[in-house]
Tab-separated table of C-alpha atoms and ligand atoms in Angstrom:
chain	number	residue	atom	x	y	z
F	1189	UNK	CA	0.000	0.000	0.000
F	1190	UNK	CA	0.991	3.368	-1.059
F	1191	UNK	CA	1.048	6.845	1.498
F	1192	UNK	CA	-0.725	10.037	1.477
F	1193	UNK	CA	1.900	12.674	1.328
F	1194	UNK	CA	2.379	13.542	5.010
F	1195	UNK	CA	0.956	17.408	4.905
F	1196	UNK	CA	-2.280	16.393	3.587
F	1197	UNK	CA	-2.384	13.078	5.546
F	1198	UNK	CA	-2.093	15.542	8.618
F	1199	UNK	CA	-4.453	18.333	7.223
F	1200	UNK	CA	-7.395	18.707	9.418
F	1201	UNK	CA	-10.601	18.462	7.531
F	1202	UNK	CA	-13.168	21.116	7.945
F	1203	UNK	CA	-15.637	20.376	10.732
F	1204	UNK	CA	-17.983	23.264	9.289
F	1205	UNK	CA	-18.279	21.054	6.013
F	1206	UNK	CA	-18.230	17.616	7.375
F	1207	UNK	CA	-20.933	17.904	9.717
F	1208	UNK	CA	-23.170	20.126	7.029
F	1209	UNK	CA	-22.404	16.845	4.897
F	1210	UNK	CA	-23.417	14.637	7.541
F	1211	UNK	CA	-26.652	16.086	8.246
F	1212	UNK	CA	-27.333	16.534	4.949
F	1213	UNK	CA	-26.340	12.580	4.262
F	1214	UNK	CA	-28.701	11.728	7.621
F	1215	UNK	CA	-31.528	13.998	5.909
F	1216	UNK	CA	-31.216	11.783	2.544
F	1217	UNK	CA	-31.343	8.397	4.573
F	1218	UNK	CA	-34.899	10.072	5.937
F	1219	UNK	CA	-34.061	10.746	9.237
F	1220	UNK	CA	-35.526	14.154	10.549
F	1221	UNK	CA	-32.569	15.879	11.508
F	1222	UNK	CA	-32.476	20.189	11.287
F	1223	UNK	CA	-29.352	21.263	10.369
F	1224	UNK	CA	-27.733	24.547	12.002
F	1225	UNK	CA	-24.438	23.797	10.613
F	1226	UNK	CA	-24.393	25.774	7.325
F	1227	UNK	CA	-22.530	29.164	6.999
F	1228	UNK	CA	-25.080	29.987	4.245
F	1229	UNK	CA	-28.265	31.955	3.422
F	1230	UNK	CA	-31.281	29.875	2.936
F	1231	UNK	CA	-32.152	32.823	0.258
F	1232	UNK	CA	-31.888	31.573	-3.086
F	1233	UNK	CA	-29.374	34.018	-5.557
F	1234	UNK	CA	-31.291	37.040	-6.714
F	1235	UNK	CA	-32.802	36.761	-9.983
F	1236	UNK	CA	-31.232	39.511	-12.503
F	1237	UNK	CA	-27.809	37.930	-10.954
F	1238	UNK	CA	-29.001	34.649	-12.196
F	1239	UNK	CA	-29.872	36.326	-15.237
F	1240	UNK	CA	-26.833	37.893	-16.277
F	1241	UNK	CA	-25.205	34.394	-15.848
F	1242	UNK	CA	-28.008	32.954	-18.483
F	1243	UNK	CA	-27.801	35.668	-20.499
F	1244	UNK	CA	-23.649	35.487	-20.572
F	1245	UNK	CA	-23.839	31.399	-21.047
F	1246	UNK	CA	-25.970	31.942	-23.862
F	1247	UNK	CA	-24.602	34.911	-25.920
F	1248	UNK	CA	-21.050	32.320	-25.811
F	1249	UNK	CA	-18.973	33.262	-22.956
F	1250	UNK	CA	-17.775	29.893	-22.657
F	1251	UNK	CA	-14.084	30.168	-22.732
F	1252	UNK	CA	-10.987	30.378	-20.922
F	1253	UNK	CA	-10.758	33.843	-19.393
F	1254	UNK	CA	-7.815	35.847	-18.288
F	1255	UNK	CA	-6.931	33.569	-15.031
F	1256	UNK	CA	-7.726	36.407	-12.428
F	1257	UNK	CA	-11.050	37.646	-13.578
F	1258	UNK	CA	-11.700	39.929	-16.951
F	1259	UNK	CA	-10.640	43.433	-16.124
F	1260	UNK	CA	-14.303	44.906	-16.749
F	1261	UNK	CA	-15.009	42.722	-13.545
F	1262	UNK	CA	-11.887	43.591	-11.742
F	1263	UNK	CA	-12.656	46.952	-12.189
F	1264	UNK	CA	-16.131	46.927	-10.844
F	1265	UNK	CA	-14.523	45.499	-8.001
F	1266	UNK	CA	-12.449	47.895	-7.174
F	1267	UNK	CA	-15.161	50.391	-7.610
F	1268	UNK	CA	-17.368	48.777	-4.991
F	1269	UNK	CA	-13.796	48.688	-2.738
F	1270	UNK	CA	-13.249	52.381	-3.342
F	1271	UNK	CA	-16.295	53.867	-3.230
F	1272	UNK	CA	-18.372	51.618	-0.433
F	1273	UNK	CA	-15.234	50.476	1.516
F	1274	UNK	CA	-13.050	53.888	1.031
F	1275	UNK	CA	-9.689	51.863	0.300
F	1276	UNK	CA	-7.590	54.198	-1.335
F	1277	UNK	CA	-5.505	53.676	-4.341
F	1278	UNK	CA	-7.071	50.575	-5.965
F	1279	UNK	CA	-7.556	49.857	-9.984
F	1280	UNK	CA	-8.899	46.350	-11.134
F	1281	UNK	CA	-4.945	45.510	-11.699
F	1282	UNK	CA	-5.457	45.250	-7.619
F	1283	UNK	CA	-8.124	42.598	-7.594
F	1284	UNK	CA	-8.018	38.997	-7.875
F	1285	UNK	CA	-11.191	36.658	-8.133
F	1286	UNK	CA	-11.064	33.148	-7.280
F	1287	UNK	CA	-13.071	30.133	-7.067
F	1288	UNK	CA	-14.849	31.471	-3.187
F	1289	UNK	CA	-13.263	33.362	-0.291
F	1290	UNK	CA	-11.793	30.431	0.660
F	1291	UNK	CA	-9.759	29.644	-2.505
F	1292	UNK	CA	-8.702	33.261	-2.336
F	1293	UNK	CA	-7.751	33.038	0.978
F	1294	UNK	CA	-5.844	29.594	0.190
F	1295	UNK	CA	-4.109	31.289	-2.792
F	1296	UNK	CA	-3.034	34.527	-0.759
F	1297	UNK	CA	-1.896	33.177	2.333
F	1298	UNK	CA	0.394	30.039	-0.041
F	1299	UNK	CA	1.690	33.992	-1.672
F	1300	UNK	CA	2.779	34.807	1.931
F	1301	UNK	CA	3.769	31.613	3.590
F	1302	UNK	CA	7.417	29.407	3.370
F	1303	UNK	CA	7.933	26.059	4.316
F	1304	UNK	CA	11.057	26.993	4.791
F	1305	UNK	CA	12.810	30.821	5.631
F	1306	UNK	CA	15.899	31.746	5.848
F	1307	UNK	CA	17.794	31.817	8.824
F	1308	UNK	CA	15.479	28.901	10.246
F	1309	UNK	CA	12.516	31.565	10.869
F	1310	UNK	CA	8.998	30.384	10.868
F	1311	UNK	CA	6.654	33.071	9.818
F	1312	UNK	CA	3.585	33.102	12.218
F	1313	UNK	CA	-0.133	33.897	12.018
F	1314	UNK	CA	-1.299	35.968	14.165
F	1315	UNK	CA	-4.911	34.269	14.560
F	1316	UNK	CA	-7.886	36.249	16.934
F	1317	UNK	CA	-9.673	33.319	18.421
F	1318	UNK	CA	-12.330	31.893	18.128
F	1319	UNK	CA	-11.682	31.636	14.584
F	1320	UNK	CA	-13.487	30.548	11.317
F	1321	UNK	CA	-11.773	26.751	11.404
F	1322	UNK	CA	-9.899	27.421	7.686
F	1323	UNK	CA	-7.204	30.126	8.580
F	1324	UNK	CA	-5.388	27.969	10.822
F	1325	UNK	CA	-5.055	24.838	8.520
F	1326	UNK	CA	-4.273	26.284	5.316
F	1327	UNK	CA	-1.539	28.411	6.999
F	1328	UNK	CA	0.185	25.045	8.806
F	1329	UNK	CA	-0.260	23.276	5.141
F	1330	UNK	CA	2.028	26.463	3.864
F	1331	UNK	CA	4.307	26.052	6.474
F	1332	UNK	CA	3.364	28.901	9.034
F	1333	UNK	CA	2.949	28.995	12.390
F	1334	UNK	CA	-0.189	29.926	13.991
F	1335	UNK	CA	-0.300	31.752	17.195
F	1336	UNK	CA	-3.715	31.782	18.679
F	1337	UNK	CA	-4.666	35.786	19.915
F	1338	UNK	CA	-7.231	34.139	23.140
F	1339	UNK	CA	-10.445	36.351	23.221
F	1340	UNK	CA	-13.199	35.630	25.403
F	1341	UNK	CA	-17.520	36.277	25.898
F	1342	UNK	CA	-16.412	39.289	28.330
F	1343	UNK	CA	-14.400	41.207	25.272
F	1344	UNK	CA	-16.945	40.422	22.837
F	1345	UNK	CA	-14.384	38.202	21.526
F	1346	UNK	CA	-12.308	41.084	20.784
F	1347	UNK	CA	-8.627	41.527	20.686
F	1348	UNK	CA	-7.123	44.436	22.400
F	1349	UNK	CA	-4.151	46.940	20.297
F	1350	UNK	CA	-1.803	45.909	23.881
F	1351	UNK	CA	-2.348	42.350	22.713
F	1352	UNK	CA	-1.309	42.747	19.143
F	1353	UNK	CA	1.268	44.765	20.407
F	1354	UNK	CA	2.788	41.940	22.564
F	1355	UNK	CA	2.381	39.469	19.687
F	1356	UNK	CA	4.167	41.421	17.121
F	1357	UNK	CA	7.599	40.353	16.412
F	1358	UNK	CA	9.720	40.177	13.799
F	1359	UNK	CA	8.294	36.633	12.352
F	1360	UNK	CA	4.909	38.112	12.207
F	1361	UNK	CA	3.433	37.269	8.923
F	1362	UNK	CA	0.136	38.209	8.723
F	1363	UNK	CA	-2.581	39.227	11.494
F	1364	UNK	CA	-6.261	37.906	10.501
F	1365	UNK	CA	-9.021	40.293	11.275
F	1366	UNK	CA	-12.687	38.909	10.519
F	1367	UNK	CA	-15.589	41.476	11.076
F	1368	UNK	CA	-18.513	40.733	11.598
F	1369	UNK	CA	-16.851	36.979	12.803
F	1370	UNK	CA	-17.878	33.513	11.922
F	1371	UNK	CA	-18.328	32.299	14.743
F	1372	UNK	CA	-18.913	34.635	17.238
F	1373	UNK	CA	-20.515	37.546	15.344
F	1374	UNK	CA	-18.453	40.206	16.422
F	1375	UNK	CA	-17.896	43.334	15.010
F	1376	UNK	CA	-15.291	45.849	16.117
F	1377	UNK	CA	-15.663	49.152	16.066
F	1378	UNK	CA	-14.092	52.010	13.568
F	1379	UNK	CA	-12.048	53.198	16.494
F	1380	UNK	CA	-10.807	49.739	17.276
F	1381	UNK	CA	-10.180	48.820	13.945
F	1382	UNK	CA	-7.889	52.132	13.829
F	1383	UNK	CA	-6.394	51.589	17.207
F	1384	UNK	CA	-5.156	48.074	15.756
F	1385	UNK	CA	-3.840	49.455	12.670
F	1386	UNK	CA	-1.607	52.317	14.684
F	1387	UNK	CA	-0.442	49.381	16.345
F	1388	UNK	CA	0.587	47.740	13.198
F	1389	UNK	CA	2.130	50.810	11.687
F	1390	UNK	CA	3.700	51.692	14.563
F	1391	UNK	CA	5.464	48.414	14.884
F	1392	UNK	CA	6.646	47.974	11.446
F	1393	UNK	CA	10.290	48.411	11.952
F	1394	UNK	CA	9.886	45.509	14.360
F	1395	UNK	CA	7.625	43.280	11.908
F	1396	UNK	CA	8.409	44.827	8.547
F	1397	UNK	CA	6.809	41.604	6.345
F	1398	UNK	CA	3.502	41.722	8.356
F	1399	UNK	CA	0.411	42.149	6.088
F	1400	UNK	CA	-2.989	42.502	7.450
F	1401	UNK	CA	-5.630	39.993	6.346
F	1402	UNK	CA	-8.719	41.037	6.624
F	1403	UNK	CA	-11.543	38.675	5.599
F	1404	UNK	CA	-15.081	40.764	5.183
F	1405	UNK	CA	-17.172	38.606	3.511
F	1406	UNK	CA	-19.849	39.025	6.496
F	1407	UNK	CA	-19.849	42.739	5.574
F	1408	UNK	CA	-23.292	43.200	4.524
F	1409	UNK	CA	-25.059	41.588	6.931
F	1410	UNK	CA	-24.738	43.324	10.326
F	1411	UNK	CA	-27.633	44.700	12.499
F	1412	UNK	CA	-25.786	45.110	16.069
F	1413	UNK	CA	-25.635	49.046	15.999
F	1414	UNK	CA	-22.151	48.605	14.900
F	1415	UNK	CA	-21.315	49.952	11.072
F	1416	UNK	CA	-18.898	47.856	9.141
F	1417	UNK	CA	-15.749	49.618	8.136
F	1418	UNK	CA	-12.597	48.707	6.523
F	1419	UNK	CA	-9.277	48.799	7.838
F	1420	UNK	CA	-7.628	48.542	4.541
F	1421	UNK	CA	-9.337	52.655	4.360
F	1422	UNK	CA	-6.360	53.291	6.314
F	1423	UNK	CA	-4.406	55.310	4.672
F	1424	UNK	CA	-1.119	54.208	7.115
F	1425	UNK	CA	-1.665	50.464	6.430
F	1426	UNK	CA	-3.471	50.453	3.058
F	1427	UNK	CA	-0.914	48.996	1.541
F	1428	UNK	CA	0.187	46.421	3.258
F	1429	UNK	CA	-4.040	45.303	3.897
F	1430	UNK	CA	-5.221	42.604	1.874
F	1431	UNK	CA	-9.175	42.673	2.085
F	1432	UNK	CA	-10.977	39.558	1.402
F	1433	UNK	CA	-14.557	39.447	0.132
F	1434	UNK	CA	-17.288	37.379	-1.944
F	1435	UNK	CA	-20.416	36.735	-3.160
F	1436	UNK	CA	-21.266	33.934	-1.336
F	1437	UNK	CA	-22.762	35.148	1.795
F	1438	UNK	CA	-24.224	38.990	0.522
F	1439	UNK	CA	-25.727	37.820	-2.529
F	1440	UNK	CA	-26.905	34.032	-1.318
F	1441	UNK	CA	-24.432	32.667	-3.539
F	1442	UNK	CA	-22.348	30.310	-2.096
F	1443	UNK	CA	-22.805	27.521	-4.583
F	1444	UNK	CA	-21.494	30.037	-7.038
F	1445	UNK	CA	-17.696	29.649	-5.652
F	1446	UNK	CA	-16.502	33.376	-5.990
F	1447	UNK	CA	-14.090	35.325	-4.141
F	1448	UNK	CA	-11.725	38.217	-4.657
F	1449	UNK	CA	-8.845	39.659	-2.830
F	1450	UNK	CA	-7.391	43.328	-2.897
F	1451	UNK	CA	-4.513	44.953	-2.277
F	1452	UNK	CA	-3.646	48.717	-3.362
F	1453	UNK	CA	0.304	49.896	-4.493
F	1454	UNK	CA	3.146	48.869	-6.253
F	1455	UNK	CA	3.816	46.073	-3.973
F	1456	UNK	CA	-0.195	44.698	-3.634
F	1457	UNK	CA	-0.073	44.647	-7.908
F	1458	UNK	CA	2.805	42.320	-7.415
F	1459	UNK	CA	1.489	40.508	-4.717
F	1460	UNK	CA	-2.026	39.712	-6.918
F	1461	UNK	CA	0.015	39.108	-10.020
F	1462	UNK	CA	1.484	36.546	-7.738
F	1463	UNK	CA	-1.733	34.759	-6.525
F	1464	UNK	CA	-2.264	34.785	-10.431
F	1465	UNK	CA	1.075	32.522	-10.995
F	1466	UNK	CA	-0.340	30.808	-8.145
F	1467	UNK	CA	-4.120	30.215	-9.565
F	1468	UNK	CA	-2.266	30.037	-13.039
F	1469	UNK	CA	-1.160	25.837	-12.265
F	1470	UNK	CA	-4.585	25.706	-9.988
F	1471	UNK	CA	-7.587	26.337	-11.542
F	1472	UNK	CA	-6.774	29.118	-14.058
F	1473	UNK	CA	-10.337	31.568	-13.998
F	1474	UNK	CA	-13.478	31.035	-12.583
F	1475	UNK	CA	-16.633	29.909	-14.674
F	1476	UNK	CA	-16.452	32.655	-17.487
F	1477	UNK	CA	-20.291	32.956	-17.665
F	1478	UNK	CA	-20.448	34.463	-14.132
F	1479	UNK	CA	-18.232	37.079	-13.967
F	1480	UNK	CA	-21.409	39.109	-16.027
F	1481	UNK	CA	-23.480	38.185	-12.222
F	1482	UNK	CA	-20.722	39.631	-10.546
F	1483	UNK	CA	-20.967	42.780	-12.118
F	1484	UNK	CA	-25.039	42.662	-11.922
F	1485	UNK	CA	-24.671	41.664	-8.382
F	1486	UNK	CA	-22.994	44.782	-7.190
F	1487	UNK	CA	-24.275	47.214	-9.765
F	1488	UNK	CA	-27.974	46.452	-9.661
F	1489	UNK	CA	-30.300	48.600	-6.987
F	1490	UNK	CA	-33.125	45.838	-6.973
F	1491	UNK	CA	-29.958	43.493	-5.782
F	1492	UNK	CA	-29.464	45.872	-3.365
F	1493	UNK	CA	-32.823	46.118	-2.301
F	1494	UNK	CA	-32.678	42.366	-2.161
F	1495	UNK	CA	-29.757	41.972	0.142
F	1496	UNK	CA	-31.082	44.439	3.012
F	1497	UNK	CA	-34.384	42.459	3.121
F	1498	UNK	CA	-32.138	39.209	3.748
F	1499	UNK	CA	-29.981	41.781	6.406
F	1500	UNK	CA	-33.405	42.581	8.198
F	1501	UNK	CA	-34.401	38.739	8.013
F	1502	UNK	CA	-31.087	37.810	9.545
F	1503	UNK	CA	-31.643	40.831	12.239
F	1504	UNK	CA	-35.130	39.378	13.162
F	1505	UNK	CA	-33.717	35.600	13.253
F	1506	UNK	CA	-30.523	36.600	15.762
F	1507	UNK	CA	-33.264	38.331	18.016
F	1508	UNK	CA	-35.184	35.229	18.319
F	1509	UNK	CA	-32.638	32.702	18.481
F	1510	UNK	CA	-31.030	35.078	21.421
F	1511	UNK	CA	-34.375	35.010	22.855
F	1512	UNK	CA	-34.947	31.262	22.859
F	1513	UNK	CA	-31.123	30.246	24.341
F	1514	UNK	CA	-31.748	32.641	27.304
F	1515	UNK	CA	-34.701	30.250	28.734
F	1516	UNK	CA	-32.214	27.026	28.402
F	1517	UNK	CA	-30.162	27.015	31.645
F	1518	UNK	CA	-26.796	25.877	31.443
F	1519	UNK	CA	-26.352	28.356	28.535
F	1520	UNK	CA	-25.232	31.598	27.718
F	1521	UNK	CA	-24.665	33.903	24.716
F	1522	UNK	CA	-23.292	36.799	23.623
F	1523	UNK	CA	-25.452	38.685	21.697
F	1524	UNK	CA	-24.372	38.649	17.757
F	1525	UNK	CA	-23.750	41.790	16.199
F	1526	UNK	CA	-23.384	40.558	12.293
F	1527	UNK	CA	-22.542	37.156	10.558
F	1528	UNK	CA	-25.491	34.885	11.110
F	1529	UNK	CA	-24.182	32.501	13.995
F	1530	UNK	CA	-24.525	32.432	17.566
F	1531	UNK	CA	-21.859	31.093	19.641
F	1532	UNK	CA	-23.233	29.925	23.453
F	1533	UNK	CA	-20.872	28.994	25.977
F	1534	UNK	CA	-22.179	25.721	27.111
F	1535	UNK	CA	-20.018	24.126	29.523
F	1536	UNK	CA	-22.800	24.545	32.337
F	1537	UNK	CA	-24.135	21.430	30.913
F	1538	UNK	CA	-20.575	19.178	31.514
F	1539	UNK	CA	-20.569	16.327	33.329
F	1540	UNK	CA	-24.414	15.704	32.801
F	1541	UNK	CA	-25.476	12.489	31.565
F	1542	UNK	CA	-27.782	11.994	27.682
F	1543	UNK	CA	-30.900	9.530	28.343
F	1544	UNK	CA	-28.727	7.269	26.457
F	1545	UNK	CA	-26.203	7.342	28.735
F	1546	UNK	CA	-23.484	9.093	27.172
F	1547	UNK	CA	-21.419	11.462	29.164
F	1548	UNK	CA	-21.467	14.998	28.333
F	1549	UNK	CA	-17.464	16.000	28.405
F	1550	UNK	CA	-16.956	18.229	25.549
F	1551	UNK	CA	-18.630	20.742	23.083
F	1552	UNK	CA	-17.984	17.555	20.736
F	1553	UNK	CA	-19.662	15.036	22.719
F	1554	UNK	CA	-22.490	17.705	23.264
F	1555	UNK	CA	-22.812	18.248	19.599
F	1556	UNK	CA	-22.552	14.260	18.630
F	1557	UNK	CA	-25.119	13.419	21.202
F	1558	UNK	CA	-27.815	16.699	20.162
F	1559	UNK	CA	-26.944	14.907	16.587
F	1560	UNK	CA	-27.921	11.448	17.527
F	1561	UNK	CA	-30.407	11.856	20.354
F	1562	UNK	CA	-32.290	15.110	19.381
F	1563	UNK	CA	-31.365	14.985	15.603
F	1564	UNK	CA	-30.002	18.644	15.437
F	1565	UNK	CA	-26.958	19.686	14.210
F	1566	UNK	CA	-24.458	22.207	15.765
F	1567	UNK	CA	-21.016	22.854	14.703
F	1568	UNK	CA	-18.769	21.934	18.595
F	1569	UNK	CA	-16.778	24.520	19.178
F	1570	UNK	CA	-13.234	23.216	19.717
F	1571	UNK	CA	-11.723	23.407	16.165
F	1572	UNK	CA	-12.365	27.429	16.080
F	1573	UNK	CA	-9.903	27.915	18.633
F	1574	UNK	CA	-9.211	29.334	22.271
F	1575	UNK	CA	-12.188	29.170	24.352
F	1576	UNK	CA	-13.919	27.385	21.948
F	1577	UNK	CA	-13.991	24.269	23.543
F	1578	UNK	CA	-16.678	25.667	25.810
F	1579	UNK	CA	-18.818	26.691	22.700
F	1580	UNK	CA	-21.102	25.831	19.945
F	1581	UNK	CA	-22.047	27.545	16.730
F	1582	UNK	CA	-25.390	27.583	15.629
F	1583	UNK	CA	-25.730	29.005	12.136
F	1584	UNK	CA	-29.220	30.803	12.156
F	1585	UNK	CA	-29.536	31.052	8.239
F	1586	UNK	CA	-32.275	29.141	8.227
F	1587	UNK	CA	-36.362	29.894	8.526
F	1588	UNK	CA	-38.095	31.201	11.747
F	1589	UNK	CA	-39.751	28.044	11.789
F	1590	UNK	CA	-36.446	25.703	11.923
F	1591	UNK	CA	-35.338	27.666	14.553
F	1592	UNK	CA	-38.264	27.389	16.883
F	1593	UNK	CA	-38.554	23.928	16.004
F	1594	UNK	CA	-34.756	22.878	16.756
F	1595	UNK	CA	-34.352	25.203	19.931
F	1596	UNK	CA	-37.618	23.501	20.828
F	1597	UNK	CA	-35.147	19.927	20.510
F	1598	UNK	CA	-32.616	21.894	22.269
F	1599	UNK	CA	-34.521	22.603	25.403
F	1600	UNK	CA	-36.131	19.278	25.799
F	1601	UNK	CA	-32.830	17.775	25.303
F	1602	UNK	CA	-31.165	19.875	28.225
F	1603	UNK	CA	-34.011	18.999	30.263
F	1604	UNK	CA	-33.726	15.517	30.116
F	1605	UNK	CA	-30.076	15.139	31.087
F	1606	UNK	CA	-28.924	13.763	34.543
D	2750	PMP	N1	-14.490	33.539	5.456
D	2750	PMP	C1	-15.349	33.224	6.426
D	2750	PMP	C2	-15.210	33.876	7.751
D	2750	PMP	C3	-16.354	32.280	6.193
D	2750	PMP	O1	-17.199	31.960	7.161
D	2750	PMP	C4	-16.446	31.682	4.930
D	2750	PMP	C5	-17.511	30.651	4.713
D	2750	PMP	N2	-17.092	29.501	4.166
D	2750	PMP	C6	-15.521	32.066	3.951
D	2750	PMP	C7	-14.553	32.997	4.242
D	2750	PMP	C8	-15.458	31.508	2.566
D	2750	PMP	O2	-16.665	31.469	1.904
D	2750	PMP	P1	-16.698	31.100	0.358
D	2750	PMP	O3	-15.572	30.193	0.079
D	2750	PMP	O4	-18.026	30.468	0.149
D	2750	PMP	O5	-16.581	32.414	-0.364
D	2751	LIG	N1	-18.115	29.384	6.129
D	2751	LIG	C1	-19.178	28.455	6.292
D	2751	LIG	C2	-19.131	27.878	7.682
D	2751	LIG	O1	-18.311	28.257	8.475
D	2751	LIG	C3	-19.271	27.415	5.215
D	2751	LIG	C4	-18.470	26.163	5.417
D	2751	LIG	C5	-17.014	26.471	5.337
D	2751	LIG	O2	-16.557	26.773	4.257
D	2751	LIG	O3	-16.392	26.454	6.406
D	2751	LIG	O4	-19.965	27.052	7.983
């Protein structure tokens, strides 16, 4: 018998996607299982963006495309980034688009990462947690280091500028900022968001290769109080920001697969020219017929229209999933302030006992036994990071109905443990 090669024998699969499969697989084998383990709208794609594709796929664009996007599309990007998202300096020669965030975030952190460095260094990641459960492994497969930032429910999961400033050194590679945050739903604040980047430009003779990543693909759908803004507006850091964005989660698009990346100045065209070498022996473009719904997506005011009524749905559905977890004892929750997840602490219910006997240890065996006994499905906590361990996610992009109905399973299945 052959071997795996021994990083992707040791890469950690996604728990997001393997339990989303699994329910999915239980639903197909007919047992009655709600699933809250999506990160994705239940809305289906607006129609004029589905149109534009048709229309695109039937006038012929069918071909091989330049690899990171046609510039028309690149450059309606960058419109969107300078005018909604005030980042200074960018042209569509700035803008990448790959297959989803998450292939863009692949490509762009493989663009910053070394297996090896010289003089024995190890770049590191420096990684806010709890954390969406990709940045970590795709950094270890390129060879970096991550170093976990520990946030907890009393910061609203937020890290502090005297923390970033104690982590920066000179190995520091890239610091990961994701606001609103899968899975907590934070937001921070403008003023936060600036603090951190004084602390970043103020360190830079001390970490001169560090490059903020800052993954926004939450951006539109916030409903805390908090606006989102950009720290890649910045005009001290702007070019050394690489913002991170999609269609999947705005426009209800995530079987789509479309991300972009930007990065302004001399250095951010090389760096995207780069992830283009990169995507080059990858993939090469994404499907030619939908960079037309790209372009509809963010030019079109019905769209628009479209994506605040999904904003206010996901407002309405954090308020009563909030409102439901705060009569199961044994649980608590910071309130979400964008993203669509909630994120309870529930280690009040460890060391109880499941009808069936099984011993509640772990966010994992919580999770397992919710999926088995009470057929719902939660993401457990533990591979996002830090405190996580004590946690859950429960993705609330789903109907007001499902989430009666499973916090309905929830509570009975509290109540009946030992
Ligand atoms: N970033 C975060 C924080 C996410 O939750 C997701 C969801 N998978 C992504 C990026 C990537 O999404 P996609 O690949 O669908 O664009
Ligand atoms: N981002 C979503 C989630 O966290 C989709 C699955 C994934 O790509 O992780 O559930």
């Amino acid at each position: 018998m052959t071997t795996l090669s021994r990083r992707v024998a040791s890469l950690k699969p996604s728990i997001t996607v393997a339990l989303n499969n699994r329910a999915k697989a239980l639903q197909a084998s007919g047992v009655d299982v709600l699933g809250f383990a999506a990160g994705e709208p239940d809305f289906d794609t607006p129609q004029p963006v589905k149109q534009a594709a048709i229309d695109a796929l039937l006038a012929g664009q069918t071909k091989y495309m330049p690899t990171l996007g046609d510039m028309p599309t690149r450059d309606a990007i960058a419109k969107k980034l300078t005018e909604e998202n005030h980042i200074p300096g960018l042209t569509g020669s700035h803008i990448a688009i790959g297959a989803g965030g998450k292939h863009v975030l692949f490509t762009s952190i493989h663009c910053l990462f070394d297996t090896t460095c010289p003089g024995d260094r190890q770049w590191e990641m420096l990684l806010p947690v709890p954390a969406w459960v990709s940045y970590a492994p795709i950094c270890e497969l390129a060879g970096g280091k991550v170093v976990e930032m520990d946030t907890t429910p009393d910061t609203g999961f937020r890290i502090t500028p005297e923390q970033l400033r104690k982590a920066i050194n000179p190995n520091s590679r890239v610091l990961v900022l994701n606001s609103p945050s899968n899975p907590c739903g934070t937001m921070y604040t403008e003023a936060d968001l600036r603090a951190l980047a004084k602390v970043v430009h103020e360190t830079r003779d001390i970490a001169p290769d560090l490059v903020i990543l800052t993954d926004e693909i939450y951006e539109k759908i916030v409903y805390g109080g908090v606006p989102h803004f950009s720290i890649g507006s910045v005009p001290e850091v702007a070019e050394r920001t690489l913002t991170l964005n999609g269609m999947s989660k705005a426009y209800a698009m995530t079987g789509w697969r479309i991300g972009y990346a930007a990065m302004p100045g001399d250095f951010g065209k090389t760096f995207i020219n780069a992830m283009g070498t990169l995507q080059g022996q990858m993939s090469t473009n994404i499907t030619s017929f939908t960079y037309a719904a790209i372009r509809e997506a963010l030019s079109n005011k019905a769209v628009a229209a479209e994506v605040e009524t999904m904003r206010q749905a996901f407002a309405t559905r954090a308020k009563l999933i909030m409102g439901r977890l705060a009569e199961i004892p044994g649980v608590t929750c910071v309130e979400p302030q964008g993203a669509f997840y909630v994120f309870p602490d529930v280690s009040g219910l460890f060391g109880r006992t499941t009808p069936k006997g099984v011993k509640i240890d772990s966010a994992l065996a919580l999770s397992e036994a919710l999926l088995d006994e009470a057929h719902v499905a939660f993401v457990p906590g533990e591979d996002f990071g830090g405190c996580g361990k004590n946690h859950i996610r429960i993705s609330f992009a789903c109907s007001e109905a499902q989430i009666n109905g499973g916090m309905d399973r929830f509570a009975k299945f509290v109540d009946s443990l030992r």
